[in-house]
Amino acid sequence: MVENSIFYNEDAFGKLSEIIDNESEKFILCDTQTKKYCLPYLSSKIPTLTKATILSLPKGENSKEWESAIYVWDKLLKKNADKHSILLNVGGGVVCDLGGFVASVFKRGITYVNIPTSLMAQVDAAIGGKTAINFNGIKNQIGSFYLPQYVFIFNDLLLSLPKKHYLSAFAEMLKHALIADKKYWEALKQIKNTKTIINHQHLIQQSINIKENIVAQDFKDCKERKKLNFGHTIGHAIEAELLKNRKNILHGEAIAWGMLVEAHLSWQKGFLSSQDLEEINAVIRGYYYSLPTYYINENNLIKLIKNDKKRISNNSNITLLKGIGCAIINQNCSDSEIRKAVRFTFQ
Ligand code: GLY
């Protein structure tokens, strides 16, 4: 498990220096953006980092493809990487997911380390060992469960992120609170401007700990880990529907919207009190006040949710809430319940 393998700031520099100075060949996987903005920061603290071979991908989701994986494997082979080599992923979700996948099969698995450079990657993608690339236009279709040896979290790497990235990642933090920790929810509610979250490192750490604890109980995503899907069944369908219509929405906004719908479903099922539903609705809309961002066609949404479900199992398996801080997995929701819940978000 990744327990005790997450290091923060000064401790992370110490551990990273140890890795850089050991005998194995080091390769840094980054993208054009993190090469420009994050590597200089890391090498100013650890000058020997420049000994590592740098492999850079174009920035963005388009790099999370088979061709990029082949590019990295090819480079690793040409640079004589062996089974003792270490891959250091310096980037957001795309770099961490792709780098983890590349590492998981190269020479039947080499050591890799995640150095997430976005808040979203720090609280989600870099943690838990789900690696993947997109395939045939579908996200995360090819991948593996393969844990990083270490995750290094540097607060300063977040300083240059645009405001919308904080807002997007904050939805995942709210999700962690809603599924696992009411006290944490109370603490997050005090954050008025999501950009100021970087001044509250302990809240970022708490989010990471919640995810870590869940993953430790169910690495292969059979049971407990499904709690992390709260807001995502509907959120992913919203994202896909809007994308189809060439409308942009931040991932976190779609998840926030998905959480509103799924909180209403939880209320319809009698799991969530009216008071908790009102509170969740008010808090989430307080951050994502422009939700719902666009009109959504309910029929298309339901079709997308069904497609998603079919890929996983025949039954509906939506994660709902039993209260603030407590999730319940594998819930079956009818079309009419989903329609009602979606309409609730337009009120
Ligand atoms: N992002 C959800 C998970 O890691 O299971």
PDB file of C-alpha atoms in Angstrom, residues 41 50 109 115 123 153 187 251:
ATOM      1  CA  TYR A  41      11.640  24.870  -8.946  1.00  0.00           C
ATOM      2  CA  THR A  50      19.405  17.588 -13.646  1.00  0.00           C
ATOM      3  CA  GLY A 109       7.052  -3.166 -13.812  1.00  0.00           C
ATOM      4  CA  ILE A 115       5.125  14.425  -8.041  1.00  0.00           C
ATOM      5  CA  VAL A 123      -5.877  14.993  -3.928  1.00  0.00           C
ATOM      6  CA  ILE A 153       3.502  16.816  -2.379  1.00  0.00           C
ATOM      7  CA  ALA A 187     -13.824  22.702   8.042  1.00  0.00           C
ATOM      8  CA  HIS A 251     -14.312  18.464 -14.436  1.00  0.00           C
TER       9      HIS A 251
END
